[in-house]
PDB file of C-alpha atoms and ligand atoms in Angstrom:
ATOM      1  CA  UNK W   7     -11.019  11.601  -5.790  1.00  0.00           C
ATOM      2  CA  UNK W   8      -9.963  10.033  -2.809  1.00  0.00           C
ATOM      3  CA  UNK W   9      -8.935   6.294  -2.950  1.00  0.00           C
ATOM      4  CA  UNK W  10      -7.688   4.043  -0.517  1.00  0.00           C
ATOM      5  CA  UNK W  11      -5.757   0.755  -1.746  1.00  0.00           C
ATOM      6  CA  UNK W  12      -6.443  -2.691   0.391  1.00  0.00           C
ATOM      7  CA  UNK W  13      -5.524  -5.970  -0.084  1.00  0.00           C
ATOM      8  CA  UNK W  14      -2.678  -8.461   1.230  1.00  0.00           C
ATOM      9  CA  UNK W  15       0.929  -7.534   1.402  1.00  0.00           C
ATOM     10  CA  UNK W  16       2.313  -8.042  -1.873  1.00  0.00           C
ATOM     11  CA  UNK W  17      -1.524  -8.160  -3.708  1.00  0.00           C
ATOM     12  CA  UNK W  18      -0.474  -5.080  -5.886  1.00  0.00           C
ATOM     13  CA  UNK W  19      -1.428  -2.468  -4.263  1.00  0.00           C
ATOM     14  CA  UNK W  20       1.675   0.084  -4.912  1.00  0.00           C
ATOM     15  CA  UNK W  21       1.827  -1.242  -8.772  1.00  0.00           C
ATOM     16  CA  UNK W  22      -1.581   0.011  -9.636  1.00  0.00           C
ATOM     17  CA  UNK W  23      -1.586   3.083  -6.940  1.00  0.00           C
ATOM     18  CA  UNK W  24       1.062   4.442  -8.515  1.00  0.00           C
ATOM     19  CA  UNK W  25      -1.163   4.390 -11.622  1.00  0.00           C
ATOM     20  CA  UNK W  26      -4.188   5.445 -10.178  1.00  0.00           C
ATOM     21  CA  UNK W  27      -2.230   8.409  -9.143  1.00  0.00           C
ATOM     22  CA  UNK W  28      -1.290   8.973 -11.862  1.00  0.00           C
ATOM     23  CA  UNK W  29      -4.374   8.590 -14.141  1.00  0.00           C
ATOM     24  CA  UNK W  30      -6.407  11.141 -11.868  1.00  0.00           C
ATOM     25  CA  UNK W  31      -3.503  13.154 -11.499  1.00  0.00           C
ATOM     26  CA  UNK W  32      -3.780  12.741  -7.410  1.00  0.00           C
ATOM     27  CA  UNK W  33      -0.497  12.060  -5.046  1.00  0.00           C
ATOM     28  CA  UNK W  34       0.893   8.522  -4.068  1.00  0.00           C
ATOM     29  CA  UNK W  35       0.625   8.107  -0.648  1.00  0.00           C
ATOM     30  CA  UNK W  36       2.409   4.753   0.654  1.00  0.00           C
ATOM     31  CA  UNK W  37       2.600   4.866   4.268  1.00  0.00           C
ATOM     32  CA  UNK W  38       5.483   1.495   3.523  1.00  0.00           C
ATOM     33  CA  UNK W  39       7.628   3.869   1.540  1.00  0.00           C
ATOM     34  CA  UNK W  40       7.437   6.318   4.359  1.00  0.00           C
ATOM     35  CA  UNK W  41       8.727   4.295   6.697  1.00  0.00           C
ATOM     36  CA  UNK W  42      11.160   3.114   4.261  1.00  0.00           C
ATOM     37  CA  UNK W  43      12.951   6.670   3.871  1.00  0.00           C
ATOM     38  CA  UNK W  44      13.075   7.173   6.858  1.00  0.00           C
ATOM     39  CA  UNK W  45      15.031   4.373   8.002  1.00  0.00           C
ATOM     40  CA  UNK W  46      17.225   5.019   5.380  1.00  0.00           C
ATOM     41  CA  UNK W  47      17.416   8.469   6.717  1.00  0.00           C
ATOM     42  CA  UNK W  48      18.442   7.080   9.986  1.00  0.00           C
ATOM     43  CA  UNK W  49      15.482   9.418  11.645  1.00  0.00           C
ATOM     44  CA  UNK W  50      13.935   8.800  15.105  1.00  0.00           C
ATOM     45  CA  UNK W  51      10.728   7.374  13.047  1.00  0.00           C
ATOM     46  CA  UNK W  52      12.597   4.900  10.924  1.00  0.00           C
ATOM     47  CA  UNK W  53      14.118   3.663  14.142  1.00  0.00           C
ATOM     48  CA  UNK W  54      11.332   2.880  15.967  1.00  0.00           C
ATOM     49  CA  UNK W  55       9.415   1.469  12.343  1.00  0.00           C
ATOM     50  CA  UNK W  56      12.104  -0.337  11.493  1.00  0.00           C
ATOM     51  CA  UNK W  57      11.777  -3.419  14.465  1.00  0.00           C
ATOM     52  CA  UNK W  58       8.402  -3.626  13.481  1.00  0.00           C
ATOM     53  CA  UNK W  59       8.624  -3.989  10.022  1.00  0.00           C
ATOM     54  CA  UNK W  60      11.292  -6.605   9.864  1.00  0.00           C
ATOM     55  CA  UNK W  61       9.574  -8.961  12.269  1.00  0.00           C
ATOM     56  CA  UNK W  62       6.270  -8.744   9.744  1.00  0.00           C
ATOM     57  CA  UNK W  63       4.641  -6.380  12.421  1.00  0.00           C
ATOM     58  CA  UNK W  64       2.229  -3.354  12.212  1.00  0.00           C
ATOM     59  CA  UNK W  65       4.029  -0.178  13.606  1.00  0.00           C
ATOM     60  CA  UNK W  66       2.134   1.183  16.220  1.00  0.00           C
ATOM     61  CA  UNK W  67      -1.093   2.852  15.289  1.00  0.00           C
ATOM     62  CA  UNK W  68      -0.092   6.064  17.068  1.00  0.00           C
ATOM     63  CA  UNK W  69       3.180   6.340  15.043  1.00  0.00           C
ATOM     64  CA  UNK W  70       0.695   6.260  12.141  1.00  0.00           C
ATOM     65  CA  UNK W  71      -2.448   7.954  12.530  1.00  0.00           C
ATOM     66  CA  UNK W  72      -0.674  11.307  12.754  1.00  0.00           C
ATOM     67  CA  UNK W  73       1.897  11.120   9.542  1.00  0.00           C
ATOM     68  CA  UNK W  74      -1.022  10.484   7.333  1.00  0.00           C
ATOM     69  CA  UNK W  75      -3.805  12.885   8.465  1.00  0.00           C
ATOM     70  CA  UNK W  76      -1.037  16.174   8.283  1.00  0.00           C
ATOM     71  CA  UNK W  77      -0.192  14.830   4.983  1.00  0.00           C
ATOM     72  CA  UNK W  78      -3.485  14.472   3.379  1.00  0.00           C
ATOM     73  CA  UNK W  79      -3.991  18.292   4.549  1.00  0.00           C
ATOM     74  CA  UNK W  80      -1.078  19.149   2.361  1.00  0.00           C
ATOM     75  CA  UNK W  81      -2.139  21.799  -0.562  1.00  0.00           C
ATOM     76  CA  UNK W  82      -1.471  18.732  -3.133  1.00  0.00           C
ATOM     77  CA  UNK W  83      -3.904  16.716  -1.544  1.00  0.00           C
ATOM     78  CA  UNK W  84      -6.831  19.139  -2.107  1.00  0.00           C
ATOM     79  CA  UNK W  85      -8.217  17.201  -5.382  1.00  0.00           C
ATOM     80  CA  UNK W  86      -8.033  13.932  -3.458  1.00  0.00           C
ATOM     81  CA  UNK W  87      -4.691  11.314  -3.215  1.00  0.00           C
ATOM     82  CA  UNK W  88      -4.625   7.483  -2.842  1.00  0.00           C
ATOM     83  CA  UNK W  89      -3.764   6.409  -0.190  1.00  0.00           C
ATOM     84  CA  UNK W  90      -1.792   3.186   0.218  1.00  0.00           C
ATOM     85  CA  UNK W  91      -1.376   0.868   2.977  1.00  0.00           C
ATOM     86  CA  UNK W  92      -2.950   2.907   5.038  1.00  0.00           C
ATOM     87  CA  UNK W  93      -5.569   2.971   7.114  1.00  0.00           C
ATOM     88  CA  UNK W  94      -4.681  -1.208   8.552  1.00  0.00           C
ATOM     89  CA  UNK W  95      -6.659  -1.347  11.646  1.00  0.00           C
ATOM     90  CA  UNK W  96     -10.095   0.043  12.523  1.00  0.00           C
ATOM     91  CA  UNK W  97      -8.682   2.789  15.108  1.00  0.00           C
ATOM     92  CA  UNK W  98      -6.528   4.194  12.057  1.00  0.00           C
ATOM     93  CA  UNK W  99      -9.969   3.844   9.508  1.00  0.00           C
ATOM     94  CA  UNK W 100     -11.653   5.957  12.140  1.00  0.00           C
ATOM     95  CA  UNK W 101      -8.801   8.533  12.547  1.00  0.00           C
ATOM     96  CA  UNK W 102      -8.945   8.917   8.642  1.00  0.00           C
ATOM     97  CA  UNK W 103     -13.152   8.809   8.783  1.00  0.00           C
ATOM     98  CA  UNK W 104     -12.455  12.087  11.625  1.00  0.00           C
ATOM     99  CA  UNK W 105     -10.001  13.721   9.811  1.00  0.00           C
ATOM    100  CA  UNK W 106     -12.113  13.624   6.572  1.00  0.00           C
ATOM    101  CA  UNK W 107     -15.375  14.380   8.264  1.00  0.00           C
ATOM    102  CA  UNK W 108     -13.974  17.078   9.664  1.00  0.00           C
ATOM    103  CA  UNK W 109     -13.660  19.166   6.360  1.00  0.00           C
ATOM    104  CA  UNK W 110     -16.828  17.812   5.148  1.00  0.00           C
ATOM    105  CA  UNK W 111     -15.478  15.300   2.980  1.00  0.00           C
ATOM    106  CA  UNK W 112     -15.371  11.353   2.468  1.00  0.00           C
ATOM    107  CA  UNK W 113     -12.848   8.766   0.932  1.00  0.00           C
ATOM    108  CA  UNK W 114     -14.853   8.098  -2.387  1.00  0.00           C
ATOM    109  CA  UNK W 115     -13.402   4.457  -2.777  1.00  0.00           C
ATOM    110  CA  UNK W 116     -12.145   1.735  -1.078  1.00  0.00           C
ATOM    111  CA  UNK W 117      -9.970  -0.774  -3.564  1.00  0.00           C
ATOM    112  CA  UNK W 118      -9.767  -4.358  -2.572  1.00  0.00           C
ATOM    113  CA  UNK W 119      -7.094  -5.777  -4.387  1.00  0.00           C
ATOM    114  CA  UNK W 120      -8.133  -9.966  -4.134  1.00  0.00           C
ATOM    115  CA  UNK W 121      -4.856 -12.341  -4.266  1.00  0.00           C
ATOM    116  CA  UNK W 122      -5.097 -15.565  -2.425  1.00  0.00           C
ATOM    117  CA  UNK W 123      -2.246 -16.339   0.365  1.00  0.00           C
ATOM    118  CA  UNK W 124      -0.522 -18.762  -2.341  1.00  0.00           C
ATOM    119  CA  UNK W 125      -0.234 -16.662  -4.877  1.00  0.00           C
ATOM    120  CA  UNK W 126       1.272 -14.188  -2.216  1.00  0.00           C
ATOM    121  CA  UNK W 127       4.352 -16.334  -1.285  1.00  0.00           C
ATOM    122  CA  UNK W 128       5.442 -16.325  -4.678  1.00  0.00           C
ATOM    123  CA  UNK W 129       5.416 -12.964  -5.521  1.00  0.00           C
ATOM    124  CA  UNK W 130       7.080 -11.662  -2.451  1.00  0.00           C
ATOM    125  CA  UNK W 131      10.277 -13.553  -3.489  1.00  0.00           C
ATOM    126  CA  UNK W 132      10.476 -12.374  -6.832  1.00  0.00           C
ATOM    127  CA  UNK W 133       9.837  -8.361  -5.339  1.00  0.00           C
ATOM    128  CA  UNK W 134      12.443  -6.317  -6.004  1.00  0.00           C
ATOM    129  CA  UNK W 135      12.333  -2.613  -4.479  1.00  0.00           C
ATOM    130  CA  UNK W 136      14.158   0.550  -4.984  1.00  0.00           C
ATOM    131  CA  UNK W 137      14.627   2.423  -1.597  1.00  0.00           C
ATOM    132  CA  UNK W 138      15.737   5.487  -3.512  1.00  0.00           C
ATOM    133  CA  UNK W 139      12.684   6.421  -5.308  1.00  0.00           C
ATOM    134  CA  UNK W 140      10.006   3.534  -3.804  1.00  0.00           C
ATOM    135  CA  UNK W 141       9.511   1.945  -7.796  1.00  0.00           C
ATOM    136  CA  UNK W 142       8.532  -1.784  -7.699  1.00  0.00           C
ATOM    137  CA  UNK W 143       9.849  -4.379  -9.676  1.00  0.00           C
ATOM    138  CA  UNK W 144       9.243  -7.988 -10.332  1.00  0.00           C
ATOM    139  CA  UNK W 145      11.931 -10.316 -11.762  1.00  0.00           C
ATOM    140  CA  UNK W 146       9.453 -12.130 -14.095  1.00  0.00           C
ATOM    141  CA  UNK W 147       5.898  -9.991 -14.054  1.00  0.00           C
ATOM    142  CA  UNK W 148       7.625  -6.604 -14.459  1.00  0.00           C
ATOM    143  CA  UNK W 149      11.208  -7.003 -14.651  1.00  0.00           C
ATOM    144  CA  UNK W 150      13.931  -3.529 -15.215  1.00  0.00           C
ATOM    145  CA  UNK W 151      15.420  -2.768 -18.260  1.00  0.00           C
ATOM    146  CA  UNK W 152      18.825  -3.752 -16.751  1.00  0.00           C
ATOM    147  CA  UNK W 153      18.627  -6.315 -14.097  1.00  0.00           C
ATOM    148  CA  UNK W 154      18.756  -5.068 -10.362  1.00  0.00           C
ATOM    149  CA  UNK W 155      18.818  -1.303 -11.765  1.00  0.00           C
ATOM    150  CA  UNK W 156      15.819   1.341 -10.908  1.00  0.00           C
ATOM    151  CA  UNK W 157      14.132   2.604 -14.506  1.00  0.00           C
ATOM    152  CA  UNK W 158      13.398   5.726 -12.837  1.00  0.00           C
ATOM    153  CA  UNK W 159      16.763   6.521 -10.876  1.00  0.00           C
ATOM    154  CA  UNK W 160      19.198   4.754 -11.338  1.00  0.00           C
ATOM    155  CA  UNK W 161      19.906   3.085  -7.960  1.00  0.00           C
ATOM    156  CA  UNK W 162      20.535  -0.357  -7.056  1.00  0.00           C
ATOM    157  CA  UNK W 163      17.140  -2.892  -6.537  1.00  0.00           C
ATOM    158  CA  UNK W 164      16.760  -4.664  -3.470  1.00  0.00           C
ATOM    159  CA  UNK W 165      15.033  -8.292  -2.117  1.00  0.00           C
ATOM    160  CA  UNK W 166      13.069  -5.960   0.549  1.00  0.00           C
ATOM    161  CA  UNK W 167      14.245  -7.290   4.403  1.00  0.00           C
ATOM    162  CA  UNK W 168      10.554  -8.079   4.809  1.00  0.00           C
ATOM    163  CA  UNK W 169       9.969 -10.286   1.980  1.00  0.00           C
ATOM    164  CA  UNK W 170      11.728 -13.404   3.143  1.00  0.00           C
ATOM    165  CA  UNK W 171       9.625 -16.171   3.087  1.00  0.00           C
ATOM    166  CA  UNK W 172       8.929 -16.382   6.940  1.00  0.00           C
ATOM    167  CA  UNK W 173       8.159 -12.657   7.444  1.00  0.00           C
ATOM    168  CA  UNK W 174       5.681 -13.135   4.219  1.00  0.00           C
ATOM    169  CA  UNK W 175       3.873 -15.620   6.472  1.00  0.00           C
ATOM    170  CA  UNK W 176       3.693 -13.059   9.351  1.00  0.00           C
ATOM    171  CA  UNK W 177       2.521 -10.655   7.312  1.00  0.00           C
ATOM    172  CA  UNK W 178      -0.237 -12.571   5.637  1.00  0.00           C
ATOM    173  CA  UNK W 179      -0.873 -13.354   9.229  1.00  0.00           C
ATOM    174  CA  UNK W 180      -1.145 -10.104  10.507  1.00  0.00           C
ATOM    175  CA  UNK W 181      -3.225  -9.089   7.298  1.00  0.00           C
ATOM    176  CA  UNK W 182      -5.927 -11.373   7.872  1.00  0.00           C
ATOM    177  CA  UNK W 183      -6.063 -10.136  11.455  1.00  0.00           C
ATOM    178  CA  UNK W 184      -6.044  -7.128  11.757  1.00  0.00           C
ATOM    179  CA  UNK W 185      -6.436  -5.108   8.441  1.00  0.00           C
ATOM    180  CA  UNK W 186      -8.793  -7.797   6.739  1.00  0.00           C
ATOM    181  CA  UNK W 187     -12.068  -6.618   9.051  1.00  0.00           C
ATOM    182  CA  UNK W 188     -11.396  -3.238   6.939  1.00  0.00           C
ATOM    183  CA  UNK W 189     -13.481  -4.949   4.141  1.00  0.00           C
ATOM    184  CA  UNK W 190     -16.681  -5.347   6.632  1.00  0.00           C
ATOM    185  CA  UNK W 191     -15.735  -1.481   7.679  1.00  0.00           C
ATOM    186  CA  UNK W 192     -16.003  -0.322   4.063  1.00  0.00           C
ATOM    187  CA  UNK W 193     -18.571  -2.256   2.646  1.00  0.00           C
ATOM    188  CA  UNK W 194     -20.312  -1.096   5.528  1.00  0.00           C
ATOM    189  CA  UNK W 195     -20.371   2.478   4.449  1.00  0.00           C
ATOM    190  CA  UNK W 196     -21.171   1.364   0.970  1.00  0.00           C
ATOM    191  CA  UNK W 197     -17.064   2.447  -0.858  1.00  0.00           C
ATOM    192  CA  UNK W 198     -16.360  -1.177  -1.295  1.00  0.00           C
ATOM    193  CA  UNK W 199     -14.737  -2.167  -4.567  1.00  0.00           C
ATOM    194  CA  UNK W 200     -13.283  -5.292  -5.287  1.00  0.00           C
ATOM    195  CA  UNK W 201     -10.873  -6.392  -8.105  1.00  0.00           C
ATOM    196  CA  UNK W 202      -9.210 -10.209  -8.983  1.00  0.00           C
ATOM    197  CA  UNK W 203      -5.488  -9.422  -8.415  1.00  0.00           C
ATOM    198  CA  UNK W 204      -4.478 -12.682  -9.886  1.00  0.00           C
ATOM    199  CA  UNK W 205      -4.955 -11.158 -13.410  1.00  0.00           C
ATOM    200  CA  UNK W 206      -1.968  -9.552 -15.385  1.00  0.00           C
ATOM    201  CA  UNK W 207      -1.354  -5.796 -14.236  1.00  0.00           C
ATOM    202  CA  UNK W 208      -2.930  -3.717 -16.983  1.00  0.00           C
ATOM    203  CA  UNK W 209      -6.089  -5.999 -16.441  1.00  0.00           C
ATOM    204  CA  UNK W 210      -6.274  -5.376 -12.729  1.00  0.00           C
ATOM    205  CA  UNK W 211      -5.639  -2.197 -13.558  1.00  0.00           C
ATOM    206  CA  UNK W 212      -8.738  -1.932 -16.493  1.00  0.00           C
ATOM    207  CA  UNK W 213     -10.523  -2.957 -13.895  1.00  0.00           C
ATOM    208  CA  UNK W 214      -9.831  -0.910 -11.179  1.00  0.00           C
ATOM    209  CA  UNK W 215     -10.559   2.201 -13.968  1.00  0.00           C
ATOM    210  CA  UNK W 216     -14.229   0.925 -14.750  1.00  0.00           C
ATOM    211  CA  UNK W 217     -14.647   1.065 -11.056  1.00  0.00           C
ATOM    212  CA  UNK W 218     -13.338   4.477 -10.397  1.00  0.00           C
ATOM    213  CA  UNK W 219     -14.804   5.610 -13.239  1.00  0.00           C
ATOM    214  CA  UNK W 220     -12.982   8.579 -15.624  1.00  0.00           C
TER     215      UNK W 220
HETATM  216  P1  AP5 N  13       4.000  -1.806   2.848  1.00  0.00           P
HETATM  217  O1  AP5 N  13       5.160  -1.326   2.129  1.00  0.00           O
HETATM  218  O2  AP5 N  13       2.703  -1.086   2.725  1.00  0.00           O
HETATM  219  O3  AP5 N  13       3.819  -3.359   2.532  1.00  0.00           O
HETATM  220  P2  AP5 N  13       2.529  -4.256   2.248  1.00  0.00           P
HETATM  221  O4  AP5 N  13       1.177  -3.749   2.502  1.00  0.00           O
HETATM  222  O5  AP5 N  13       2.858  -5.479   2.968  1.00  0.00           O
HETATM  223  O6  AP5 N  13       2.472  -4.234   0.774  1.00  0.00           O
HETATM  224  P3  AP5 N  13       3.599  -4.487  -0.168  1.00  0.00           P
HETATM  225  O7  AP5 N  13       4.331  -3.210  -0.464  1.00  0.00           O
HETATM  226  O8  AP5 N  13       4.423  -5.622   0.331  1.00  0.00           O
HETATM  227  O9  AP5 N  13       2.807  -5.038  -1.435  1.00  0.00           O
HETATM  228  P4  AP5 N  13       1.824  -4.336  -2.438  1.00  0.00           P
HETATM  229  O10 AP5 N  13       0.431  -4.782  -2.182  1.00  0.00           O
HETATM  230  O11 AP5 N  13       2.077  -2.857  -2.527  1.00  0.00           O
HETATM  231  O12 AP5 N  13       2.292  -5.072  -3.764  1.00  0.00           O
HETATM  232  P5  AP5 N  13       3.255  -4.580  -4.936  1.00  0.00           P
HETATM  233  O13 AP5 N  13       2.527  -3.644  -5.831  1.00  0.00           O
HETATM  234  O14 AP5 N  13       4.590  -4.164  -4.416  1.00  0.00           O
HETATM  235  O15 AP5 N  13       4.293  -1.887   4.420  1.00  0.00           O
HETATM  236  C1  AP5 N  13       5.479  -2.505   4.906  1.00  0.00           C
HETATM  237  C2  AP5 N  13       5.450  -2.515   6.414  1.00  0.00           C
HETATM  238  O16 AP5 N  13       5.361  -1.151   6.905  1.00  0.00           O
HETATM  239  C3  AP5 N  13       4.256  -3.214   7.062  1.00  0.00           C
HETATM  240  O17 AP5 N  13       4.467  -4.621   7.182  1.00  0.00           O
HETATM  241  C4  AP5 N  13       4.194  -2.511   8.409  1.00  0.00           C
HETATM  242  O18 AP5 N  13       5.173  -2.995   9.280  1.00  0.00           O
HETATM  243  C5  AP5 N  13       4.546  -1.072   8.053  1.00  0.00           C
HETATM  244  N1  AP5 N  13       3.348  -0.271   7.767  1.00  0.00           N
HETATM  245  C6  AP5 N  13       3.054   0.326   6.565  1.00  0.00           C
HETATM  246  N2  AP5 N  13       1.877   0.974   6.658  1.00  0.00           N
HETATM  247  C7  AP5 N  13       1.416   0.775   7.923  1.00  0.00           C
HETATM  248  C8  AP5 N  13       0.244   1.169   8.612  1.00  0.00           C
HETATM  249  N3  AP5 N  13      -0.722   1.893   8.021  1.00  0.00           N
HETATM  250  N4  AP5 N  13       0.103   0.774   9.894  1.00  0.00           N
HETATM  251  C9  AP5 N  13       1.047   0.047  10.511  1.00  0.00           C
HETATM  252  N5  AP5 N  13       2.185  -0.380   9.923  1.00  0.00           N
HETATM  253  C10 AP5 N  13       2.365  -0.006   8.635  1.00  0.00           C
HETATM  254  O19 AP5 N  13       3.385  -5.997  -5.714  1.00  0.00           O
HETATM  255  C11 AP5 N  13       4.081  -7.070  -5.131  1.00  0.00           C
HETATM  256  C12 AP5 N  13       4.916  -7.780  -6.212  1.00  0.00           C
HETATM  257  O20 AP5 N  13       4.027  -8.418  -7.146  1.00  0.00           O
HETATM  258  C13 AP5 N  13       5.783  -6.827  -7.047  1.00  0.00           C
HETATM  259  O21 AP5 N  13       6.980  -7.476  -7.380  1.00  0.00           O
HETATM  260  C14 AP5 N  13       4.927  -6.547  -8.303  1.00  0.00           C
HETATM  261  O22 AP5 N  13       5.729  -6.241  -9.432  1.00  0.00           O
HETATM  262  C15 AP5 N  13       4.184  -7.868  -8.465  1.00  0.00           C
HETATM  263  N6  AP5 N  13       2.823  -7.704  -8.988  1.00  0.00           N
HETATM  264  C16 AP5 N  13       1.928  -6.720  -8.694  1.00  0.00           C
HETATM  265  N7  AP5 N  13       0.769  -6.921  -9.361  1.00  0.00           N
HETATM  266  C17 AP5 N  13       0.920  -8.082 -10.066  1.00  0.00           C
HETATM  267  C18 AP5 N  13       0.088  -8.834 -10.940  1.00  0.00           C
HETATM  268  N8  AP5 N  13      -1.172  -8.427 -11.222  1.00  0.00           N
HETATM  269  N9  AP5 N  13       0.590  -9.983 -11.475  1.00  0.00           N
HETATM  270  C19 AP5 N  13       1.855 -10.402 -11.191  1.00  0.00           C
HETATM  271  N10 AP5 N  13       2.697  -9.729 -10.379  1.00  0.00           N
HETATM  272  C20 AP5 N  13       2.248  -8.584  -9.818  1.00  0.00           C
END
C-alpha cells in the first residue's frame, strides 16, 4: 500500500503515519525528519535545509524530489511506504506520479488530515520532538512517561526551532499556498481521503483505518 499523509503543519500527520506504518507493516517516510538528521549531522543537505526550515520555508523542490524517489526504490519499499510530508508542491506530486508510473505502479491513497489554522497554533506550542529518533510528543494530548524524555530512546525532547509561534504562522501560510492545491491534484485522480483531525488520536486514527481498509 502506498499512502501519502497531507494536511497542515502540525495536523497529525507523523502521529498517525507512524501508525499507519506500522499497522500495514510499510516504512515511515518523513521527508521533516530527514532534514532533521541531517542538520544534526552537520551534512551539506542539513545546511542548505536548515535556513529554510527555520524561516517557515519549503526547501527547494530540487533538494527534494531526488531524496524521496531513490528512497522509495529501496528493497523495503517494495510492499508500499507512507510517505509523509512529502510530495508539497505540484512539481514534487508529479516527480512522485513519474517515478511511480514508471514501474507501473500508483500511490493507492492520499490522507487529508483536516485541522483548522486555530487549532494549529495551539498545538505547535505544546510539540515536543526528539531529534534522536524523530518520536512526537505533546505536553497535554500525548505527553512522555518522564517529562522532556524520549519513550523510545532515551534522549532529551525539544520545542522544535520551527514551532515558535511566528514561524507557525509562516508555515500555515506557506501550507495554504503552496501544498493546499495538492487536495484538487488528488481528488483529481480519484485517491482523495479525508479525515477530521480535531478528534482525539486513536479516533483519527479509526478513521483513517476504515479508509485504508485492512
Ligand atoms: P515537517 O517535519 O514535515 O513539518 P510539517 O509538515 O510542518 O508537519 P509537522 O511535523 O509540523 O506536523 P505533523 O502534521 O506531522 O503533526 P504531528 O503529528 O507532529 O517539515 C518541517 C520543514 O521541513 C518544513 O517546514 C519544510 O521547511 C521542510 N520540508 C519537509 N518536507 C518538505 C518537502 N517535501 N518539500 C519542501 N520542504 C520540506 O502533531 C503535531 C502535534 O499535535 C504533536 O505534538 C502531536 O502530539 C499533537 N497531535 C497530533 N494529533 C493530535 C490530535 N488528534 N489531537 C491532539 N493533539 C494531536
Amino acid at each position: 500500500m502506498k499512502v501519502i499523509m497531507l494536511g497542515a503543519p502540525g495536523a497529525g500527520k507523523g502521529t498517525q503515519a507512524v501508525r499507519v506504518a506500522s499497522a500495514y507493516q510499510i516504512p515511515h517516510i518523513s521527508t521533516g525528519d530527514i532534514f532533521r538528521a541531517n542538520i544534526k549531522g552537520g551534512t551539506e543537505l542539513g545546511k542548505k535545509a536548515k535556513e529554510y526550515m527555520d524561516a517557515g520555508n519549503l526547501v527547494p523542490d530540487e533538494l527534494v524530489c531526488d531524496l524521496v524517489v531513490d528512497r522509495i526504490k529501496k528493497e523495503d519499499c517494495k510492499n508500499g511506504y507512507v510517505l509523509d510530508g512529502f510530495p508539497r508542491t505540484i512539481p514534487q506530486a508529479e516527480a512522485l506520479d513519474k517515478a511511480v508510473e514508471a514501474i507501473g505502479e500508483k500511490v493507492d491513497f492520499a490522507v487529508n488530515i483536516d485541522v483548522p489554522d486555530e487549532a494549529i497554533i495551539t498545538r505547535m506550542s505544546g510539540r515536543r520532538a526528539c531529534l534522536t529518533c524523530g518520536a512526537t510528543y505533546h505536553i497535554e494530548y500525548n505527553p512522555p512517561k518522564k517529562a522532556d524524555i524520549c519513550d523510545t530512546c532515551g534522549s532529551a525532547l525539544v520545542l522544535r526551532e520551527d514551532d515558535k509561534p511566528e514561524t507557525v504562522k509562516t508555515r500555515l501560510n506557506v501550507y495554504h499556498e503552496q501544498t493546499q492545491p495538492l487536495i484538487d491534484y488528488y481528488t483529481g485522480k480519484n485517491i482523495l481521503v479525508t479525515v477530521d483531525g480535531t478528534q482525539n488520536m486513536d479516533k483519527v486514527f479509526s478513521d483513517i483505518k476504515a479508509l485504508l481498509g485492512e
